[in-house]
Short mmCIF file of C-alpha atoms and ligand atoms in Angstrom, two decimals:
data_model
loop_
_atom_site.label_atom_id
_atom_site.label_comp_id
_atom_site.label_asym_id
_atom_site.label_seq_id
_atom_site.Cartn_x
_atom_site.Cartn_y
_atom_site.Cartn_z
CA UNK W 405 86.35 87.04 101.84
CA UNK W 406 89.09 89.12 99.56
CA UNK W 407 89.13 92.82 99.73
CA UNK W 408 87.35 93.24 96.70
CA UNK W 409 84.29 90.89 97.53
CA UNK W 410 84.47 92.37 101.08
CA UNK W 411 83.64 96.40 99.89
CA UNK W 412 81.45 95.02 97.41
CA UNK W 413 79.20 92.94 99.49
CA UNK W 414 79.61 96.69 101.78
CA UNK W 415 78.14 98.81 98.68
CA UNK W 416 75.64 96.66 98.05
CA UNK W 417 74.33 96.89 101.97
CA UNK W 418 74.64 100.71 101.27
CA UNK W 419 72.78 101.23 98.24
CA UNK W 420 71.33 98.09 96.73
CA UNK W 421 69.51 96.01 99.42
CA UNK W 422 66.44 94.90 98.50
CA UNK W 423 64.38 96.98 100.24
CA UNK W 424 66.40 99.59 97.96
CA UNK W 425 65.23 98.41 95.05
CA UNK W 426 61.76 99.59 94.11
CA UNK W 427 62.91 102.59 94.94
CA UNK W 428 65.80 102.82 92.45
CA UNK W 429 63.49 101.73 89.97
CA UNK W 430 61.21 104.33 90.16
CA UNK W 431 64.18 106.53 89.91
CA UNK W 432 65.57 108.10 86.70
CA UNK W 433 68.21 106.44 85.21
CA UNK W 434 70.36 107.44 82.55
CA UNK W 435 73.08 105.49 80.32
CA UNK W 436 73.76 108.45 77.90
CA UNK W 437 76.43 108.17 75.55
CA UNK W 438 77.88 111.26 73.96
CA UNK W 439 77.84 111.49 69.63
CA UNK W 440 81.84 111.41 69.18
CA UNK W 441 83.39 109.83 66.28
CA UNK W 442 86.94 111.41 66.45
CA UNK W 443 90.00 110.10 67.35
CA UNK W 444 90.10 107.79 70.47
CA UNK W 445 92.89 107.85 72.98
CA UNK W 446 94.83 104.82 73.59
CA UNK W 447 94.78 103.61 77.21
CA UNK W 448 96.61 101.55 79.36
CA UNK W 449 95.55 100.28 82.78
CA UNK W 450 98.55 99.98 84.99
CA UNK W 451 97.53 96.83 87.70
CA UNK W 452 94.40 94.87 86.36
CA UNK W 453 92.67 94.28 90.26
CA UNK W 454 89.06 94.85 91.13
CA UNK W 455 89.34 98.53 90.59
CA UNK W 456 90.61 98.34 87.14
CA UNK W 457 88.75 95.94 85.61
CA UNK W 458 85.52 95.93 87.32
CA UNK W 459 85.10 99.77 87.15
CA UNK W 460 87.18 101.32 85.47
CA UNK W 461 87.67 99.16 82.01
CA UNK W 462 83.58 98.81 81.98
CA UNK W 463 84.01 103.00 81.74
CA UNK W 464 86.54 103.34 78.98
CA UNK W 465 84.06 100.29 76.80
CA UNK W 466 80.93 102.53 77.42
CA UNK W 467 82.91 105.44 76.48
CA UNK W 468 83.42 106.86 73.04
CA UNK W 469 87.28 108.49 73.54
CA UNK W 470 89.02 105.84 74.85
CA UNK W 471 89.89 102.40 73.71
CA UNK W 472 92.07 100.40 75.86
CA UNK W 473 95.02 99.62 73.82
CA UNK W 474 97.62 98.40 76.73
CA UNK W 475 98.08 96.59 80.27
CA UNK W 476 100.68 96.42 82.65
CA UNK W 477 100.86 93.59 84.95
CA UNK W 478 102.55 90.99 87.22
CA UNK W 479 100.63 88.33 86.32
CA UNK W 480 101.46 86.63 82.86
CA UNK W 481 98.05 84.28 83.63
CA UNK W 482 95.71 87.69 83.58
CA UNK W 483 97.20 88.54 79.96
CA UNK W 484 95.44 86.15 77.18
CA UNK W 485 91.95 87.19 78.20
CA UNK W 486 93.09 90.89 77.74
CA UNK W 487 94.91 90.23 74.72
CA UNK W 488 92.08 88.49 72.97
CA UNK W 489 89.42 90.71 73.72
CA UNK W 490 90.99 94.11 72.98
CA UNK W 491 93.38 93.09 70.47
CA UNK W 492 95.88 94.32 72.24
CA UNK W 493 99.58 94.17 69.96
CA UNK W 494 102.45 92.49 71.79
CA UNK W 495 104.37 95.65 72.22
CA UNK W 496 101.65 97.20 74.30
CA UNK W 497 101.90 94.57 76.91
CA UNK W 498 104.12 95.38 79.76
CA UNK W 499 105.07 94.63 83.32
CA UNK W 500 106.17 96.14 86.58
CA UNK W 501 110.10 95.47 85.17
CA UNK W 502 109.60 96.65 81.47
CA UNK W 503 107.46 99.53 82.00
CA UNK W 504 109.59 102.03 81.08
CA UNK W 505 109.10 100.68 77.94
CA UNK W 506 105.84 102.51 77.44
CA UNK W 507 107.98 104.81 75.55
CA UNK W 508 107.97 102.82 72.32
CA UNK W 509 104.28 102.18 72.53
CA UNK W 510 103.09 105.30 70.34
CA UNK W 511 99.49 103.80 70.64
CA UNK W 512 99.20 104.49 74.13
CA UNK W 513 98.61 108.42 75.16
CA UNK W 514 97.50 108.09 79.01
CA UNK W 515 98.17 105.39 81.32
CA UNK W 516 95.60 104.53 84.68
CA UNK W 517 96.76 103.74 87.64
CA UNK W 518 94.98 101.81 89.35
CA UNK W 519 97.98 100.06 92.09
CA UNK W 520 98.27 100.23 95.88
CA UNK W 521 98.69 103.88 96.81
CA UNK W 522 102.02 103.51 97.92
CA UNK W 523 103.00 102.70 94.12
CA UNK W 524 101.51 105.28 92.80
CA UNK W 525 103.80 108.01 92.71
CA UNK W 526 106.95 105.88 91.15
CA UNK W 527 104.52 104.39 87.87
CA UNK W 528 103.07 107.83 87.75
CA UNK W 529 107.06 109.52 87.29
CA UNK W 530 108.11 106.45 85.35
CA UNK W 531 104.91 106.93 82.81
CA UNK W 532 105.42 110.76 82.64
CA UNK W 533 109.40 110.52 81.59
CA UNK W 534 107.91 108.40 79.04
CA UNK W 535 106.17 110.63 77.57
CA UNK W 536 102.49 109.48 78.53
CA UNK W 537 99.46 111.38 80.32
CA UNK W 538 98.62 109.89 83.75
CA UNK W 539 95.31 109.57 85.49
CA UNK W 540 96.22 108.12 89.26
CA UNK W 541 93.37 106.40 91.42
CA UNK W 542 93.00 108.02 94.87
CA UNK W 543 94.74 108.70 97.03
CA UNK W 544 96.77 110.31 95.09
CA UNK W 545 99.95 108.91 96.72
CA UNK W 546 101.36 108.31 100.33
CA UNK W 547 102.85 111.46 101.19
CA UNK W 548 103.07 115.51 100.08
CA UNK W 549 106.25 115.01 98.79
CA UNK W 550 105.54 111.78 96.61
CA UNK W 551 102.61 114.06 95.06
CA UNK W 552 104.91 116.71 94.56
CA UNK W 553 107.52 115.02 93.08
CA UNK W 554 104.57 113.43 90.64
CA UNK W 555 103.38 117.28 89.86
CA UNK W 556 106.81 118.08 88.95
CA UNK W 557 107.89 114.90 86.86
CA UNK W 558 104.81 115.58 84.56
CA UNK W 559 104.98 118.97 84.19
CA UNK W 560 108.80 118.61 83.36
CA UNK W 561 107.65 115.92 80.81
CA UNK W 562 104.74 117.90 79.10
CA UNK W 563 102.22 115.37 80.03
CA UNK W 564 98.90 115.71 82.10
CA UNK W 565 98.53 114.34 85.30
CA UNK W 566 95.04 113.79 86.62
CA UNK W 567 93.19 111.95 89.98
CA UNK W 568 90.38 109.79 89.32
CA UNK W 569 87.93 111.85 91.10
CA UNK W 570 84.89 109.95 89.91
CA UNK W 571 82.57 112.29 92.27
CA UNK W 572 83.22 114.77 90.04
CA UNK W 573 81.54 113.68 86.94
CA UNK W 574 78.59 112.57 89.26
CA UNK W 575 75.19 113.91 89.12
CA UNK W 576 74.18 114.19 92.73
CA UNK W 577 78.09 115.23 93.85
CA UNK W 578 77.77 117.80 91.03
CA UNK W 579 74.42 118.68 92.63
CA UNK W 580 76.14 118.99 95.85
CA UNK W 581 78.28 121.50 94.00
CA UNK W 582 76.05 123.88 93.00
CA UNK W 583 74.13 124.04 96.20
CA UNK W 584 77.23 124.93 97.42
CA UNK W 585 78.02 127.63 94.91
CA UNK W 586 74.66 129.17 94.22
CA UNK W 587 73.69 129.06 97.48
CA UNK W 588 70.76 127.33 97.28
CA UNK W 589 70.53 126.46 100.97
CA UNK W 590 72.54 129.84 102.00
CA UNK W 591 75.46 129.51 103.31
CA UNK W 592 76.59 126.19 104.58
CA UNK W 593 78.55 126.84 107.78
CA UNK W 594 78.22 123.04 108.83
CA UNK W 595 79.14 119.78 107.03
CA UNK W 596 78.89 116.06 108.68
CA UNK W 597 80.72 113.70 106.70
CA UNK W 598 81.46 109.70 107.39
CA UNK W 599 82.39 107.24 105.54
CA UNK W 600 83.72 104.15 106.52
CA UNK W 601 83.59 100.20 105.37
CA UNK W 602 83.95 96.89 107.84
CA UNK W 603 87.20 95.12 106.55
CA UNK W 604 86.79 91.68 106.98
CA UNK W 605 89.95 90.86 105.10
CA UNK W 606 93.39 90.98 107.35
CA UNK W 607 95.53 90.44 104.37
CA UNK W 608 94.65 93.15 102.25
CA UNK W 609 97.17 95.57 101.08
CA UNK W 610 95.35 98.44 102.58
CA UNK W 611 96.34 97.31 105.77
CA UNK W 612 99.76 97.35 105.26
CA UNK W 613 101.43 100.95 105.83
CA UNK W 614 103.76 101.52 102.89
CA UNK W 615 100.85 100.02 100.40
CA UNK W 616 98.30 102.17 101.73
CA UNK W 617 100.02 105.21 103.58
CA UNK W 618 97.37 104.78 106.24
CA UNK W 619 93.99 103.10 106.62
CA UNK W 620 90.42 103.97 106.01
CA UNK W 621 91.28 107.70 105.84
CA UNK W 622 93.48 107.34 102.61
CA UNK W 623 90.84 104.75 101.19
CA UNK W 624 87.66 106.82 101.67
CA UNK W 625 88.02 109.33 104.33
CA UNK W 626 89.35 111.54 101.21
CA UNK W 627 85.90 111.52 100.27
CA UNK W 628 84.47 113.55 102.52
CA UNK W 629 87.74 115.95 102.83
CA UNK W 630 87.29 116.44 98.88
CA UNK W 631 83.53 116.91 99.65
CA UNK W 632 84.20 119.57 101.75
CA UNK W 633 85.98 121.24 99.82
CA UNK W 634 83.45 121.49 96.90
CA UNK W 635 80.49 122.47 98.73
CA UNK W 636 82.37 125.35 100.40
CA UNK W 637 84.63 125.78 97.32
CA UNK W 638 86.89 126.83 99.72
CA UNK W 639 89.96 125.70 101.81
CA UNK W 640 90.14 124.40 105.58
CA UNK W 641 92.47 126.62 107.59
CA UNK W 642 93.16 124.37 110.61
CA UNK W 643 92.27 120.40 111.80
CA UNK W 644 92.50 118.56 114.37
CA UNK W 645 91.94 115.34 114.73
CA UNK W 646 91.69 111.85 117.34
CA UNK W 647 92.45 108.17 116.21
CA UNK W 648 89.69 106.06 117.66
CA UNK W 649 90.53 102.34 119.54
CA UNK W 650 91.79 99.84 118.13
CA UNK W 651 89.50 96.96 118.39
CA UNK W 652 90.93 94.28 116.21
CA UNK W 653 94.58 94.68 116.81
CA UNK W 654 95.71 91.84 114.00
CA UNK W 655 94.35 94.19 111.43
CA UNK W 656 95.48 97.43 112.80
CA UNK W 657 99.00 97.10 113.92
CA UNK W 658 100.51 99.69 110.58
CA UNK W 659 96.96 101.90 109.77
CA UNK W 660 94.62 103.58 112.30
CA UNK W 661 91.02 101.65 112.50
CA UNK W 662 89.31 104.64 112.72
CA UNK W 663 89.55 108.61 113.17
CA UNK W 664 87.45 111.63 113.81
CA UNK W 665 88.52 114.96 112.95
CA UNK W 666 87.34 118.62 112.43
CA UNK W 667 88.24 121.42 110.02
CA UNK W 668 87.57 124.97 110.62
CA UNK W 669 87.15 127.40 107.18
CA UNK W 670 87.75 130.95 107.04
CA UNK W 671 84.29 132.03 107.13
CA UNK W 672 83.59 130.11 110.35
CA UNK W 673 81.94 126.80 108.54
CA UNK W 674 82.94 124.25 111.22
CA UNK W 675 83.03 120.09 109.57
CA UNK W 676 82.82 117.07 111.17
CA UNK W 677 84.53 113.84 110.42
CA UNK W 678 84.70 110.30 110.83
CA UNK W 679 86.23 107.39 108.90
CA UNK W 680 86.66 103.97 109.82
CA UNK W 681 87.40 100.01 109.14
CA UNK W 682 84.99 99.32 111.27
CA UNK W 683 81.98 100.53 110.54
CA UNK W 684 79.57 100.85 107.75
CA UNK W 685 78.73 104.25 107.18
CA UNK W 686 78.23 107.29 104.06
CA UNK W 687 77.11 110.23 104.41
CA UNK W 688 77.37 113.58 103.88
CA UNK W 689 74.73 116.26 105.28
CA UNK W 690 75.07 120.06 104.90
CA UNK W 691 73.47 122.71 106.94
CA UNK W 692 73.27 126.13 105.77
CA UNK W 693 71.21 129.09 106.92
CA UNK W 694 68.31 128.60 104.36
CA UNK W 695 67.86 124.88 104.29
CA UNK W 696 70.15 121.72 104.27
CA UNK W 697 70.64 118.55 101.94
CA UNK W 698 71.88 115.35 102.61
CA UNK W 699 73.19 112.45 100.69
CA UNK W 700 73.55 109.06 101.71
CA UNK W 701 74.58 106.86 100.26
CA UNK W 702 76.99 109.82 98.79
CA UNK W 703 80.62 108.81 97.49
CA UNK W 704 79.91 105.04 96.55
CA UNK W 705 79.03 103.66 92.95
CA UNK W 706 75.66 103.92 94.05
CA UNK W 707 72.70 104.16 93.64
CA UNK W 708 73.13 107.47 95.48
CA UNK W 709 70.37 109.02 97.60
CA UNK W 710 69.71 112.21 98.43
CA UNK W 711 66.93 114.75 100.59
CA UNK W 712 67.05 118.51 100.81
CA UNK W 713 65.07 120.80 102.63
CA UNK W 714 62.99 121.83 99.61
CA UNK W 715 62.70 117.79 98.75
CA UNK W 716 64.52 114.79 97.61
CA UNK W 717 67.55 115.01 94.88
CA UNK W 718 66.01 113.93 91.89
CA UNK W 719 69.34 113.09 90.23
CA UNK W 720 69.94 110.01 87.36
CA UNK W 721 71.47 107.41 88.66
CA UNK W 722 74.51 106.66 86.49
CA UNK W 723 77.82 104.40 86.48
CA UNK W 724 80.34 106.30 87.45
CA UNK W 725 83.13 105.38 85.76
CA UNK W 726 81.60 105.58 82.65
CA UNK W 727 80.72 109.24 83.19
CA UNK W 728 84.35 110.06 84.45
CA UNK W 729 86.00 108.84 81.36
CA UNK W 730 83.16 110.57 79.22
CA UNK W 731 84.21 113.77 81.16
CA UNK W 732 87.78 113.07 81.09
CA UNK W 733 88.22 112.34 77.94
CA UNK W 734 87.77 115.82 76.44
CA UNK W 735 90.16 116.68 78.70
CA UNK W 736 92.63 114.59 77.54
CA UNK W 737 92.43 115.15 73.83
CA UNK W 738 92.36 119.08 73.71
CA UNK W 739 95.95 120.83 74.25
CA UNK W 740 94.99 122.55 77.24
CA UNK W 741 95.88 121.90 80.86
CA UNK W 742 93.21 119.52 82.82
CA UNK W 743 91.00 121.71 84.94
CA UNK W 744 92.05 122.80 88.22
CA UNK W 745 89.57 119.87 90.43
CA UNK W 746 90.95 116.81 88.91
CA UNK W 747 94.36 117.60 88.64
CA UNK W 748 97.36 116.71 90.48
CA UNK W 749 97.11 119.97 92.44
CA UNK W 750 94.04 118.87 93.47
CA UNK W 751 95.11 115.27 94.72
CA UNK W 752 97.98 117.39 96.43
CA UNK W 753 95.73 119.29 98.33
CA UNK W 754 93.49 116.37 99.90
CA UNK W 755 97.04 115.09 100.47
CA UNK W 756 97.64 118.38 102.64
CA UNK W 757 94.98 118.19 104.65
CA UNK W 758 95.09 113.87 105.47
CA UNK W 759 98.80 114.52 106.56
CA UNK W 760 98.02 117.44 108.69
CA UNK W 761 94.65 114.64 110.44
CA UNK W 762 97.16 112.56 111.17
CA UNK W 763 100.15 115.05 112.70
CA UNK W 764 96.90 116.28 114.74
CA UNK W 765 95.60 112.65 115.76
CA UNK W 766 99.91 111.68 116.41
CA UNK W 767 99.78 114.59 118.99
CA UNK W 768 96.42 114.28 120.91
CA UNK W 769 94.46 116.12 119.11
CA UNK W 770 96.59 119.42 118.65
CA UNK W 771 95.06 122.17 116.52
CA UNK W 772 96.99 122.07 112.71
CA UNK W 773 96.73 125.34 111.09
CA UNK W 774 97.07 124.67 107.29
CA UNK W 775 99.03 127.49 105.00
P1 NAD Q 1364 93.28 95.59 94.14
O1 NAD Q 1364 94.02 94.92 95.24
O2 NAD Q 1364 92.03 94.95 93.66
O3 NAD Q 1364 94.24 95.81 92.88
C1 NAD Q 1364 95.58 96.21 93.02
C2 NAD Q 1364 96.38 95.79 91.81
O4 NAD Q 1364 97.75 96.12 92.03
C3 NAD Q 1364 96.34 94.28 91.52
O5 NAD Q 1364 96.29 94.08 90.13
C4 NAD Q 1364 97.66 93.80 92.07
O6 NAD Q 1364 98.13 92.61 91.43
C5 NAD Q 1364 98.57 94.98 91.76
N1 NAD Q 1364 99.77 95.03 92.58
C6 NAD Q 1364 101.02 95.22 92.11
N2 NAD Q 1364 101.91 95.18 93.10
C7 NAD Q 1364 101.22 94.94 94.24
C8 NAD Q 1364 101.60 94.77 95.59
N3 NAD Q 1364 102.87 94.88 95.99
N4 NAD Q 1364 100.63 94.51 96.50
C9 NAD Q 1364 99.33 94.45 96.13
N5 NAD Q 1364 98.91 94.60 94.84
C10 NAD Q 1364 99.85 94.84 93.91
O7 NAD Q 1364 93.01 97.09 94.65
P2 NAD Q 1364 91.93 98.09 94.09
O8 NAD Q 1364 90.75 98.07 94.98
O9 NAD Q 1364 91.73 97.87 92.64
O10 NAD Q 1364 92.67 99.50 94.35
C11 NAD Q 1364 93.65 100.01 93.46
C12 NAD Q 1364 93.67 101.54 93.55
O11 NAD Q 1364 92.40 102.03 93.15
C13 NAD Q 1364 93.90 102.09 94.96
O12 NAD Q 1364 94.70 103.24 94.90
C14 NAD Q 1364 92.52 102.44 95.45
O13 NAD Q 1364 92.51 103.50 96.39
C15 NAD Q 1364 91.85 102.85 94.16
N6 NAD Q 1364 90.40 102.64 94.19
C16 NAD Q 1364 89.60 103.66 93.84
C17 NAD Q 1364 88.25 103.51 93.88
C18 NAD Q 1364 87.35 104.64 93.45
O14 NAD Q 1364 86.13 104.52 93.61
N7 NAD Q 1364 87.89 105.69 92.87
C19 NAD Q 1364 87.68 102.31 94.28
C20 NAD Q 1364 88.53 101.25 94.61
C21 NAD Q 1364 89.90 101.43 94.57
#
């Protein structure tokens, strides 16, 4: 089973089982499309795997701001379908070699990347000194400094550089949000977050250390670290974190299988982590000192579910990729910076936080205290 069949055939156990289904009939769903007949943005997807064109590209179609106008790929078989369908001129059809090229394709204003995480940061630099806005799948990149040095290369270039946050253009994440900002269940001074997928694929890139960085934490660990951080719209001042056994040791000779880890905020809010290879699980569940809420499924394409202590979260149940590039793409056509939560800083600070886990994890468990 490839990677891609492997974490589908894992959403689909999450959210979609049969049992599931009644239910997400009865439940509202919404494919709203928003009246805009300006100019579109040109966009290019930079890798054309399962995340790019079986997410992402169905978002910029159903989307009225984009229109994908470029690809960039290694594989010259994967280019005629592309080219017919979209149209796509000559020019505007690059690879890993010629990418720098982008430059003289004045049709294209923001490229996606959607590659291994370790590539990340060098097509994100390469795209910026060539003038074009970047939006960058998570994890952001491998390391602190490859973020930084992605920060700074599109800020010295003028161009945007955003993470592909899709949680944050999500109705019941968004709901998550505002419980966490108007209170609604007090103050939360205890979040439980997991999320973890059963590989069943040894080859995959995300097992291998320089594609990935590190395993199931840099996949979808970040979830619940981002999560975190938007309930309590707040920052974790210290971690510390364990690795868990390796079980299958021809997958998990370069990333960790698992790891647990806790974060400590300011105003005492303790959270509770776990991520793994291993295991199916997503949740996250929020306890404050008026009531609680709890999604799960929470982070995947969904259908999310969700229960609070005042009832269940009665939020549509949308694609998600559609609604990021629907949000993003005001973003992208007005002059003004992206907002602070899907910009680079932003992927810098999850970035942070994953590097301090694993220092922690490295050492035993040793408390991190994050500046
Ligand atoms: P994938 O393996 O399906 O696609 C990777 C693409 O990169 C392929 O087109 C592949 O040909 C290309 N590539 C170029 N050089 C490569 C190399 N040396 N090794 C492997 N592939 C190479 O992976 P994916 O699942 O589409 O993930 C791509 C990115 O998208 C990752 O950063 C991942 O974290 C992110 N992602 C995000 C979400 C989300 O929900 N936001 C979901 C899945 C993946």
């Amino acid at each position: 089973m490839s990677i891609s069949e492997n974490r589908r055939d894992f959403i689909k156990k999450m959210g979609v089982g049969s049992l599931a289904l009644p239910l997400i009939s009865a439940r509202k769903s919404t494919s709203e499309t928003p009246k805009y007949e300006g100019k579109k943005l040109g966009i290019a997807l930079v890798g054309l795997g399962y995340y790019a064109t079986q997410k992402i590209l169905p978002g910029v179609d159903a989307s009225p701001y984009w229109e994908l106008r470029g690809i960039v790929t290694g594989s010259p078989s994967k280019i005629p379908e592309y080219k017919k369908k979209y149209n796509l001129k000559d020019q505007n059809i690059l690879n890993y070699e010629n990418y720098d090229e982008l430059k003289n394709c004045p049709d294209i204003d923001v490229v996606y990347v959607c590659l291994p995480n370790g590539m990340h940061a060098e097509y994100t630099i390469r795209a910026a000194k060539a003038g074009k806005h970047v939006i960058t799948e998570k994890p952001m990149a491998n390391n602190v400094e490859e973020c930084e040095a992605m920060v700074k290369a599109c800020a010295e270039n003028k161009v945007k550089l955003g993470v592909g946050y899709r949680c944050h253009f999500e109705p019941f994440n968004l709901e998550a949000m505002r419980y966490g900002r108007e209170k609604t269940f007090g103050e939360i001074s205890f979040i439980n977050s997991m999320f973890g997928w059963r590989a069943g694929n040894p080859d995959m890139w995300r097992l291998d250390g320089k594609l990935a960085g590190g395993g199931p934490l840099m996949d979808v660990g970040i979830y619940s670290i981002n999560a975190a951080r938007y309930v309590k719209n707040a920052e974790p001042i210290s971690v510390s974190a364990q690795f868990g056994p390796v079980t299958r040791p021809e997958y998990f000779d370069e990333v960790e299988e698992s790891v647990s880890w806790h974060m400590e905020f300011a105003d005492g809010t303790v959270f509770t982590g776990y991520t793994s290879y291993g295991t199916n699980i997503e949740v996250l569940d929020c306890r404050g000192d008026k009531g609680w809420f709890r999604m799960s499924p929470a982070f995947s394409y969904g259908p999310l579910k969700g229960d609070t202590s005042n009832g269940p979260m009665e939020m549509p149940v949308v694609h998600h990729q559609t609604y990021q590039m629907n949000g993003m793409g005001p973003m992208f056509l007005s002059d003004k910076p992206l907002p602070d939560h899907i910009s680079g800083e932003e992927g810098l600070k999850d970035l942070k936080i994953m590097m301090a886990i694993y220092e922690s994890a490295k050492a035993g468990g040793k408390k991190i205290m994050l500046s």
